[in-house]
Short mmCIF file of C-alpha atoms in Angstrom, two decimals:
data_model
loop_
_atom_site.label_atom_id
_atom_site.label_comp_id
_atom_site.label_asym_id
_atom_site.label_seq_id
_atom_site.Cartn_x
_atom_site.Cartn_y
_atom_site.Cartn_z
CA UNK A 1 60.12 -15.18 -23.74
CA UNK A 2 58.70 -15.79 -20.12
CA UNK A 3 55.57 -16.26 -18.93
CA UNK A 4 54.39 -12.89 -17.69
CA UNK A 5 55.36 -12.19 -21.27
CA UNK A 6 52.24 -14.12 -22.38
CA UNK A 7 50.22 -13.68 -19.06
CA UNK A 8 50.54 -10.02 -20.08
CA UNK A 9 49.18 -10.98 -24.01
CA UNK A 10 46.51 -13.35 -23.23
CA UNK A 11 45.46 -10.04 -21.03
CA UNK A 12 45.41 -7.48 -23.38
CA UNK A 13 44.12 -9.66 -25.96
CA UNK A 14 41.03 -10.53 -24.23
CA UNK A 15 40.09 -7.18 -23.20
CA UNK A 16 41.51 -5.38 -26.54
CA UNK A 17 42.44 -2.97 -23.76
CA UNK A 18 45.33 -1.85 -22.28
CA UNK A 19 44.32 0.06 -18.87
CA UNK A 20 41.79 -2.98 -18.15
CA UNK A 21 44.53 -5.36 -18.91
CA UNK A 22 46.64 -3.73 -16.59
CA UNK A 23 43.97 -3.03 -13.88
CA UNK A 24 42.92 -7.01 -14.48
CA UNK A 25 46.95 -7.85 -13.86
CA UNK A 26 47.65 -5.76 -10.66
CA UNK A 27 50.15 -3.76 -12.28
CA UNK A 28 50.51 -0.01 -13.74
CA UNK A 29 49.68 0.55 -17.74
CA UNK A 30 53.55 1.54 -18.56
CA UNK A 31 55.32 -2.16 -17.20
CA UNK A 32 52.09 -3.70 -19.20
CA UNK A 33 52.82 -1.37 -22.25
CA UNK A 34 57.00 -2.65 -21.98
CA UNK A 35 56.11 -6.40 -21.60
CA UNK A 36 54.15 -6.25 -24.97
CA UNK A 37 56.89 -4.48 -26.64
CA UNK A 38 59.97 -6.62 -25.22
CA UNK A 39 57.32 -9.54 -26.78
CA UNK A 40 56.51 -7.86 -29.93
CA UNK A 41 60.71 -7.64 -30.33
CA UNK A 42 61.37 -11.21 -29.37
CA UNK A 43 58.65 -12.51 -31.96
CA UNK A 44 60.21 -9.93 -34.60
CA UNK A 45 55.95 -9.20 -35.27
CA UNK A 46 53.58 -6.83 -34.40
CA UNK A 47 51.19 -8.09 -32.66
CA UNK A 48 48.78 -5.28 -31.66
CA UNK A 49 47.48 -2.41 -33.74
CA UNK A 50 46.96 0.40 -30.58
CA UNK A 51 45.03 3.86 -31.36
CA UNK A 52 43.66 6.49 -28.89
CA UNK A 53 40.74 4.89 -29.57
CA UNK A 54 41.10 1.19 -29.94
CA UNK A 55 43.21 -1.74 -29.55
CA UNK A 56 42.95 -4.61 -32.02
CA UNK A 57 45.18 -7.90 -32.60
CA UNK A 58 46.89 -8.00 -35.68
CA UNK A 59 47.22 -11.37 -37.97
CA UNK A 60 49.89 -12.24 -36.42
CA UNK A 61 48.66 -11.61 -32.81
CA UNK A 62 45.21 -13.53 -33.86
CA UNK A 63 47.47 -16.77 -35.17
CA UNK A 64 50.03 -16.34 -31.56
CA UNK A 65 46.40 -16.02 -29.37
CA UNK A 66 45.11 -19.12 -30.84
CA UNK A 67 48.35 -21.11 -29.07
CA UNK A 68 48.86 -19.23 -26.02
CA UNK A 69 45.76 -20.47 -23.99
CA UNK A 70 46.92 -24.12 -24.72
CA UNK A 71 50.50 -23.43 -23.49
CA UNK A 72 48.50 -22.56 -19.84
CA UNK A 73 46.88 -25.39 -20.02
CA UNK A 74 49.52 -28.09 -20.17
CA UNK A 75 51.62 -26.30 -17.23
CA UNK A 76 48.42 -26.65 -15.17
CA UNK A 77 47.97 -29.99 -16.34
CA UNK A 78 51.58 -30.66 -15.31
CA UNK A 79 50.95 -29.22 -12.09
CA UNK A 80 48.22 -31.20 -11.76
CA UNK A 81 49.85 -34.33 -12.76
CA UNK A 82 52.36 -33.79 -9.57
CA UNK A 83 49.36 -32.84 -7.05
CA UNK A 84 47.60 -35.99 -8.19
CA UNK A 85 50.62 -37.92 -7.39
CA UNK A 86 51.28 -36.32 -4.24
CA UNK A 87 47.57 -37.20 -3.23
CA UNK A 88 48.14 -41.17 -3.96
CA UNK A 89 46.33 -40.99 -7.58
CA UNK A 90 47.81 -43.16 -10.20
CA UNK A 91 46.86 -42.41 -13.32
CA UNK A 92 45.40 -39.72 -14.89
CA UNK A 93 41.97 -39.14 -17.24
CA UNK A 94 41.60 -35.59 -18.66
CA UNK A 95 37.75 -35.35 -20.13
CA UNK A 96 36.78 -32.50 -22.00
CA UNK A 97 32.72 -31.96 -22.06
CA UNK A 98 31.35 -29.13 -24.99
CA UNK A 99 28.28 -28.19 -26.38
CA UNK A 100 26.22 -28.21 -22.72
CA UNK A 101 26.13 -32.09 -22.56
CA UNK A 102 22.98 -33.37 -20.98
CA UNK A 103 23.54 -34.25 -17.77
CA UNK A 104 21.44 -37.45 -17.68
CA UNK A 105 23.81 -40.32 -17.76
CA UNK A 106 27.42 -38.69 -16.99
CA UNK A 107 27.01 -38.67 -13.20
CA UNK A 108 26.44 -42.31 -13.46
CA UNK A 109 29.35 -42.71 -15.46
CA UNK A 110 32.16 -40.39 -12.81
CA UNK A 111 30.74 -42.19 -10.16
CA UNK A 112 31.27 -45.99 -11.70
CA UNK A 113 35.03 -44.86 -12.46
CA UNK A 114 35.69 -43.24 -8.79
CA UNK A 115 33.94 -46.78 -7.47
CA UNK A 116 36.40 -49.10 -9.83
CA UNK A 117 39.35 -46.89 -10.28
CA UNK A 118 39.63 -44.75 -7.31
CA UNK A 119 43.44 -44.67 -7.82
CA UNK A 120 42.93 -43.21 -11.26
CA UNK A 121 42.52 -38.87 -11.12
CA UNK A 122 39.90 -37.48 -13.14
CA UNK A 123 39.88 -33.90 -14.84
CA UNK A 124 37.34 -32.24 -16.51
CA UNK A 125 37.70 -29.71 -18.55
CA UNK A 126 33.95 -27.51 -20.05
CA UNK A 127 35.47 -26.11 -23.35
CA UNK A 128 34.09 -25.29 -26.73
CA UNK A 129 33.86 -27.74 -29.25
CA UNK A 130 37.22 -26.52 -31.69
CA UNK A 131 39.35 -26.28 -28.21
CA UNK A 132 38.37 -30.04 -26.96
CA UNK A 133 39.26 -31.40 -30.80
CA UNK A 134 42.31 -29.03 -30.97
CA UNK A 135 43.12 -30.47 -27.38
CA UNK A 136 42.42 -34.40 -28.25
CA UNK A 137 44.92 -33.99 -31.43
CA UNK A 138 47.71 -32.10 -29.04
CA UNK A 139 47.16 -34.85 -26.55
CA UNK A 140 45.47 -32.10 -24.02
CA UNK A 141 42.25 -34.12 -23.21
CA UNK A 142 42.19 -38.12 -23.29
CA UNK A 143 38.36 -38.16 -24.28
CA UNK A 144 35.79 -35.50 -24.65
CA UNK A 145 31.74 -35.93 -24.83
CA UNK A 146 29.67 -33.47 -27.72
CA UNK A 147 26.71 -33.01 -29.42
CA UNK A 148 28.60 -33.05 -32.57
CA UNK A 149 29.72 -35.88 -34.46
CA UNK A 150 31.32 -33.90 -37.47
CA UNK A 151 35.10 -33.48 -35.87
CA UNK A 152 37.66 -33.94 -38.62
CA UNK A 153 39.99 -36.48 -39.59
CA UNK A 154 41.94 -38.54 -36.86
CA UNK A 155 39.26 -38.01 -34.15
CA UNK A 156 36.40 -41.18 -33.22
CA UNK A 157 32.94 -39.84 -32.83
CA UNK A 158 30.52 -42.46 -31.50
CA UNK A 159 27.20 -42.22 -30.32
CA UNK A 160 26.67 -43.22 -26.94
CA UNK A 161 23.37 -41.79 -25.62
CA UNK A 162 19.89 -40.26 -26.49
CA UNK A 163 17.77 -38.09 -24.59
CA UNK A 164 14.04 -37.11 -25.84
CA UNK A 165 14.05 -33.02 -27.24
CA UNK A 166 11.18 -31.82 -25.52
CA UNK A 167 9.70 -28.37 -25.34
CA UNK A 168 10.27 -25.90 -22.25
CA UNK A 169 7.28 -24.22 -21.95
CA UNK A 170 6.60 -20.84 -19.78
CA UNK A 171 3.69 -21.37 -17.01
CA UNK A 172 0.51 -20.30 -17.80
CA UNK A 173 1.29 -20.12 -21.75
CA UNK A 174 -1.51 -20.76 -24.39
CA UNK A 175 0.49 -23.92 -25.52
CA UNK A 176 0.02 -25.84 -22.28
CA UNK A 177 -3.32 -26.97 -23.39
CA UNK A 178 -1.33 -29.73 -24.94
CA UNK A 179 -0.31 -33.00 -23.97
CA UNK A 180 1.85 -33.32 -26.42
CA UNK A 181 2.74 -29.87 -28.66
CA UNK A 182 2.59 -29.88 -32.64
CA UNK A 183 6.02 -28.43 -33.92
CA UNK A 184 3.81 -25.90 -36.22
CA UNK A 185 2.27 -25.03 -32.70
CA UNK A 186 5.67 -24.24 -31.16
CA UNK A 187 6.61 -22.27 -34.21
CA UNK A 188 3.74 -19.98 -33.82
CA UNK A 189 5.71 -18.44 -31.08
CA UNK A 190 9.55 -17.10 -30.53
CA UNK A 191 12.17 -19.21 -29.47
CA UNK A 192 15.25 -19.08 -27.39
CA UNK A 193 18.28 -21.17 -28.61
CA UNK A 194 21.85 -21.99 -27.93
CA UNK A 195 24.35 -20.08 -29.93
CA UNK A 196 26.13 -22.01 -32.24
CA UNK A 197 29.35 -20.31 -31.65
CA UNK A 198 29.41 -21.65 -27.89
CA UNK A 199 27.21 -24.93 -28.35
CA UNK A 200 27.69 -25.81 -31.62
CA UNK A 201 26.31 -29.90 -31.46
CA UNK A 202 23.41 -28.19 -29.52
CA UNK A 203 22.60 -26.26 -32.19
CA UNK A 204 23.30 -28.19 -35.15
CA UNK A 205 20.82 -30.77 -33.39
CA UNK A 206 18.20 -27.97 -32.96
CA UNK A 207 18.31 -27.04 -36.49
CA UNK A 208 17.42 -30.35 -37.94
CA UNK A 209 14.42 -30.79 -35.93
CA UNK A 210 13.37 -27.27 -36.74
CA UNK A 211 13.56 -28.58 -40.50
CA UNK A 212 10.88 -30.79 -40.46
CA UNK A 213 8.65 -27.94 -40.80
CA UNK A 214 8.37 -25.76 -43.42
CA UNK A 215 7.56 -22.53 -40.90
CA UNK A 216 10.10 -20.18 -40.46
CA UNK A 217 10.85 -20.13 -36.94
CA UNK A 218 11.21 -16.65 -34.87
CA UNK A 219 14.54 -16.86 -33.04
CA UNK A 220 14.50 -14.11 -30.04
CA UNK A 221 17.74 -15.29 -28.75
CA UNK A 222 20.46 -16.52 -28.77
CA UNK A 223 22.23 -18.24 -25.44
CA UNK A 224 25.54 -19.54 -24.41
CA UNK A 225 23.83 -22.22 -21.63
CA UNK A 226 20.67 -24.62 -21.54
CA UNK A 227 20.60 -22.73 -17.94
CA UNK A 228 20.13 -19.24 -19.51
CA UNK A 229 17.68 -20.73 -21.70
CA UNK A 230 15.82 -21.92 -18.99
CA UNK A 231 16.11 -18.84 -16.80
CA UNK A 232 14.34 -16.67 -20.06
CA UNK A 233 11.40 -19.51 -20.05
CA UNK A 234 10.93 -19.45 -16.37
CA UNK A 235 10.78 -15.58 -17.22
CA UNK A 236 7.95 -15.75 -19.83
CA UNK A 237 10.63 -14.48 -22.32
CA UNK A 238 10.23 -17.37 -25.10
CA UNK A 239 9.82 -21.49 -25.25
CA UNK A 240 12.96 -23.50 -25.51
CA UNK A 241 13.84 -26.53 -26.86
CA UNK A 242 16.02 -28.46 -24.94
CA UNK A 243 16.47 -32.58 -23.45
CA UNK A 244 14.20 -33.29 -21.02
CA UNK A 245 17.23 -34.21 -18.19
CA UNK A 246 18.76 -31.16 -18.94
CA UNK A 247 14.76 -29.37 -18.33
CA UNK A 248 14.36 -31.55 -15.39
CA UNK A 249 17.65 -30.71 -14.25
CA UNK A 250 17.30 -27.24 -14.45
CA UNK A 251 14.69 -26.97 -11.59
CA UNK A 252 13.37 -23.38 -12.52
CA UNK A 253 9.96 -23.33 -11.25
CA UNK A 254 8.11 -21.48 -13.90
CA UNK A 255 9.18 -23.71 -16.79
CA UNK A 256 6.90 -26.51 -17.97
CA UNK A 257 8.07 -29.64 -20.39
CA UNK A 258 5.77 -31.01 -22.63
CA UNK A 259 6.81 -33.95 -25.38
CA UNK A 260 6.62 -32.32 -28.99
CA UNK A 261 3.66 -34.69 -31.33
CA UNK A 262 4.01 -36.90 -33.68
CA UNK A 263 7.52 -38.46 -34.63
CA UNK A 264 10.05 -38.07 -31.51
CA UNK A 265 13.11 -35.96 -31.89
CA UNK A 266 16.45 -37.32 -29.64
CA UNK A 267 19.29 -35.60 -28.87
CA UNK A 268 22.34 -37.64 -29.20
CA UNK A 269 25.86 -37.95 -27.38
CA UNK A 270 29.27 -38.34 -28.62
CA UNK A 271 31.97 -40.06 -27.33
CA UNK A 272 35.23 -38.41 -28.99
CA UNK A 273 38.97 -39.78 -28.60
CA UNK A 274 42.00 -39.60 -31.08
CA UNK A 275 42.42 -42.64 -33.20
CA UNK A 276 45.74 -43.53 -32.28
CA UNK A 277 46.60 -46.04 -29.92
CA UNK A 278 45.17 -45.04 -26.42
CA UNK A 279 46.24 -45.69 -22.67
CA UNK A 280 45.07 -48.70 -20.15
CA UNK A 281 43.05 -46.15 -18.52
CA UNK A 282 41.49 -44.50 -21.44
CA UNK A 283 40.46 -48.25 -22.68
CA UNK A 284 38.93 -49.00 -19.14
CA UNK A 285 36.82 -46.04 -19.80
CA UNK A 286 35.66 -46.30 -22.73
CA UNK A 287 34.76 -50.07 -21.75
CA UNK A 288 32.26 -48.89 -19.09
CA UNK A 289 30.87 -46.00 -21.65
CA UNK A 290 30.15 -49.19 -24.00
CA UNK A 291 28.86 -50.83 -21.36
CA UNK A 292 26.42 -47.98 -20.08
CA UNK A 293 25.25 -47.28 -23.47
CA UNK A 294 24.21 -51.12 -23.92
CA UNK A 295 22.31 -51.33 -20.78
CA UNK A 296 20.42 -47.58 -21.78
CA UNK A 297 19.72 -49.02 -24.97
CA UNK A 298 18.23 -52.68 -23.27
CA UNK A 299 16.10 -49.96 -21.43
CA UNK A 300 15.22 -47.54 -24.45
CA UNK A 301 14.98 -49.81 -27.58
CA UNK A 302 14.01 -47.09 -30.16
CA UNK A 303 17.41 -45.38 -29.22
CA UNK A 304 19.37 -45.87 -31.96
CA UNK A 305 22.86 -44.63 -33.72
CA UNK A 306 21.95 -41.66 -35.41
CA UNK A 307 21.61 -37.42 -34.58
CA UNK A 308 17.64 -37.34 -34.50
CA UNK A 309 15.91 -40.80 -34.66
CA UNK A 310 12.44 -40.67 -35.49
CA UNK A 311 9.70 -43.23 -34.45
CA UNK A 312 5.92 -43.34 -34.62
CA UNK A 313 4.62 -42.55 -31.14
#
């Protein structure tokens, strides 16, 4: 087995397609067709059902696709590794981010590490939420941020920071006679969301605030990015519900936030790492994300361990 071997998999089984595999790999359909085949023979498996019509992975080429990705990623992280070196770095952090993290504190946090480790390298590394924890237990990442704290056995989940849910609003839209928008209100109207299949946390997050009321909310889509979600506000399309950094951050020019009534919803951050015994670097880090949540908490006192933290307003 060689690489183009699984260069020429991971190709096919993305596109379930083997003339846009081939067009996607500069090379003619028959070499593409051969390469599968000498594959198929090494593995002793089949690992694609092909028709004149369709192209679909068998079980055995669904259980070899979920490994080949992660075999790329540690040669680039190898190659990496030696560019780092070359450049001066020593030392190596590999963070994973899922879930559309808020932006609000993490800038912060890169730019205290560059300032009091700038010999250490820092990778990051925007990948769903089952790839970071499948990457922190095959020692791919080092640490990973979410919006999910329900990661499985031998994996830390701490919350580190809270950021207020707030509303996105469309300009000129009946709701902005608010100040502050009853969640019944909201619900009178459809919504745009983050799938949970791309930003799970997100989602999960979303769902328990939308369980505080007994409406039945009208969902008109479903996103893969807080920046889609944004763009289909800006557009008139639906509200949103999103963090207000990650609203304020977005800078579209037709969306609106407004603070939802009553109790406040927050969206919380997790810090994830393995719970074996972790490197001098990895420590340092997770020193100054200890210290950054202590000094956001001195500065927002009703932000508190927890998913959604309520408190009278």
């Amino acid at each position: 087995m060689e690489f183009r071997h699984l260069r020429c998999f991971l190709a096919v089984a993305e596109e379930l397609h083997f003339a846009k595999a081939a067009e996607r790999l500069h090379i003619e359909q028959s070499p593409l067709s051969r390469t599968i085949k000498e594959l198929e023979e090494d593995l002793g498996e089949q690992l694609f059902v092909r028709t004149s019509r369709s192209t679909r992975l068998t079980r055995a080429g669904k259980l070899f696709l979920e490994h080949v990705p992660r075999i790329f990623t540690a040669v680039q992280q190898a190659r990496d590794s030696v560019k780092a070196a070359a450049s001066g770095f020593d030392g190596q952090l590999r963070i994973a981010l899922s879930d559309g993290i808020t932006p609000s504190r993490l800038p912060t946090l890169l730019a205290l590490c560059r300032q009091e480790e700038p010999e250490v390298d820092i990778r990051l590394f925007e990948v769903p939420l089952s790839q970071q924890i499948k990457g922190l237990h095959e020692d791919l990442y080092d640490v990973g941020f979410s919006l999910s704290e329900e990661v499985g056995d031998g994996i830390v989940s701490s919350p580190v920071w809270q950021d207020v849910f707030m509303v996105a609003v469309p300009a000129r839209h009946p709701l902005l006679k608010y100040k502050r928008i009853p969640l019944e209100e909201a619900l009178r109207y459809p919504l745009v969301l983050c799938d949970p299949q791309v930003c799970e946390g997100h989602a999960r997050q979303v769902e328990r605030l939308l369980r505080r009321s007994d409406t039945e909310p009208l969902i008109a889509e479903r996103v893969a990015s807080c920046d889609l979600m944004m763009a289909l506000v800006s557009a008139g399309f639906a509200l949103g519900l999103a963090s207000a950094p990650y609203i304020t951050a977005s800078r579209e020019p037709g969306v609106i936030a407004r603070s939802l009534a009553g109790r406040s919803a927050k969206l919380t951050t997790y810090l994830l790492h393995r719970e074996s015994e972790s490197s001098a670097v990895l420590m340092r880090f997770l020193e100054r994300v200890k210290a950054l949540r202590s000094k956001s908490e001195m500065m927002s006192p009703h932000c508190e361990g927890g998913t959604l933290e309520d408190s009278d307003q």
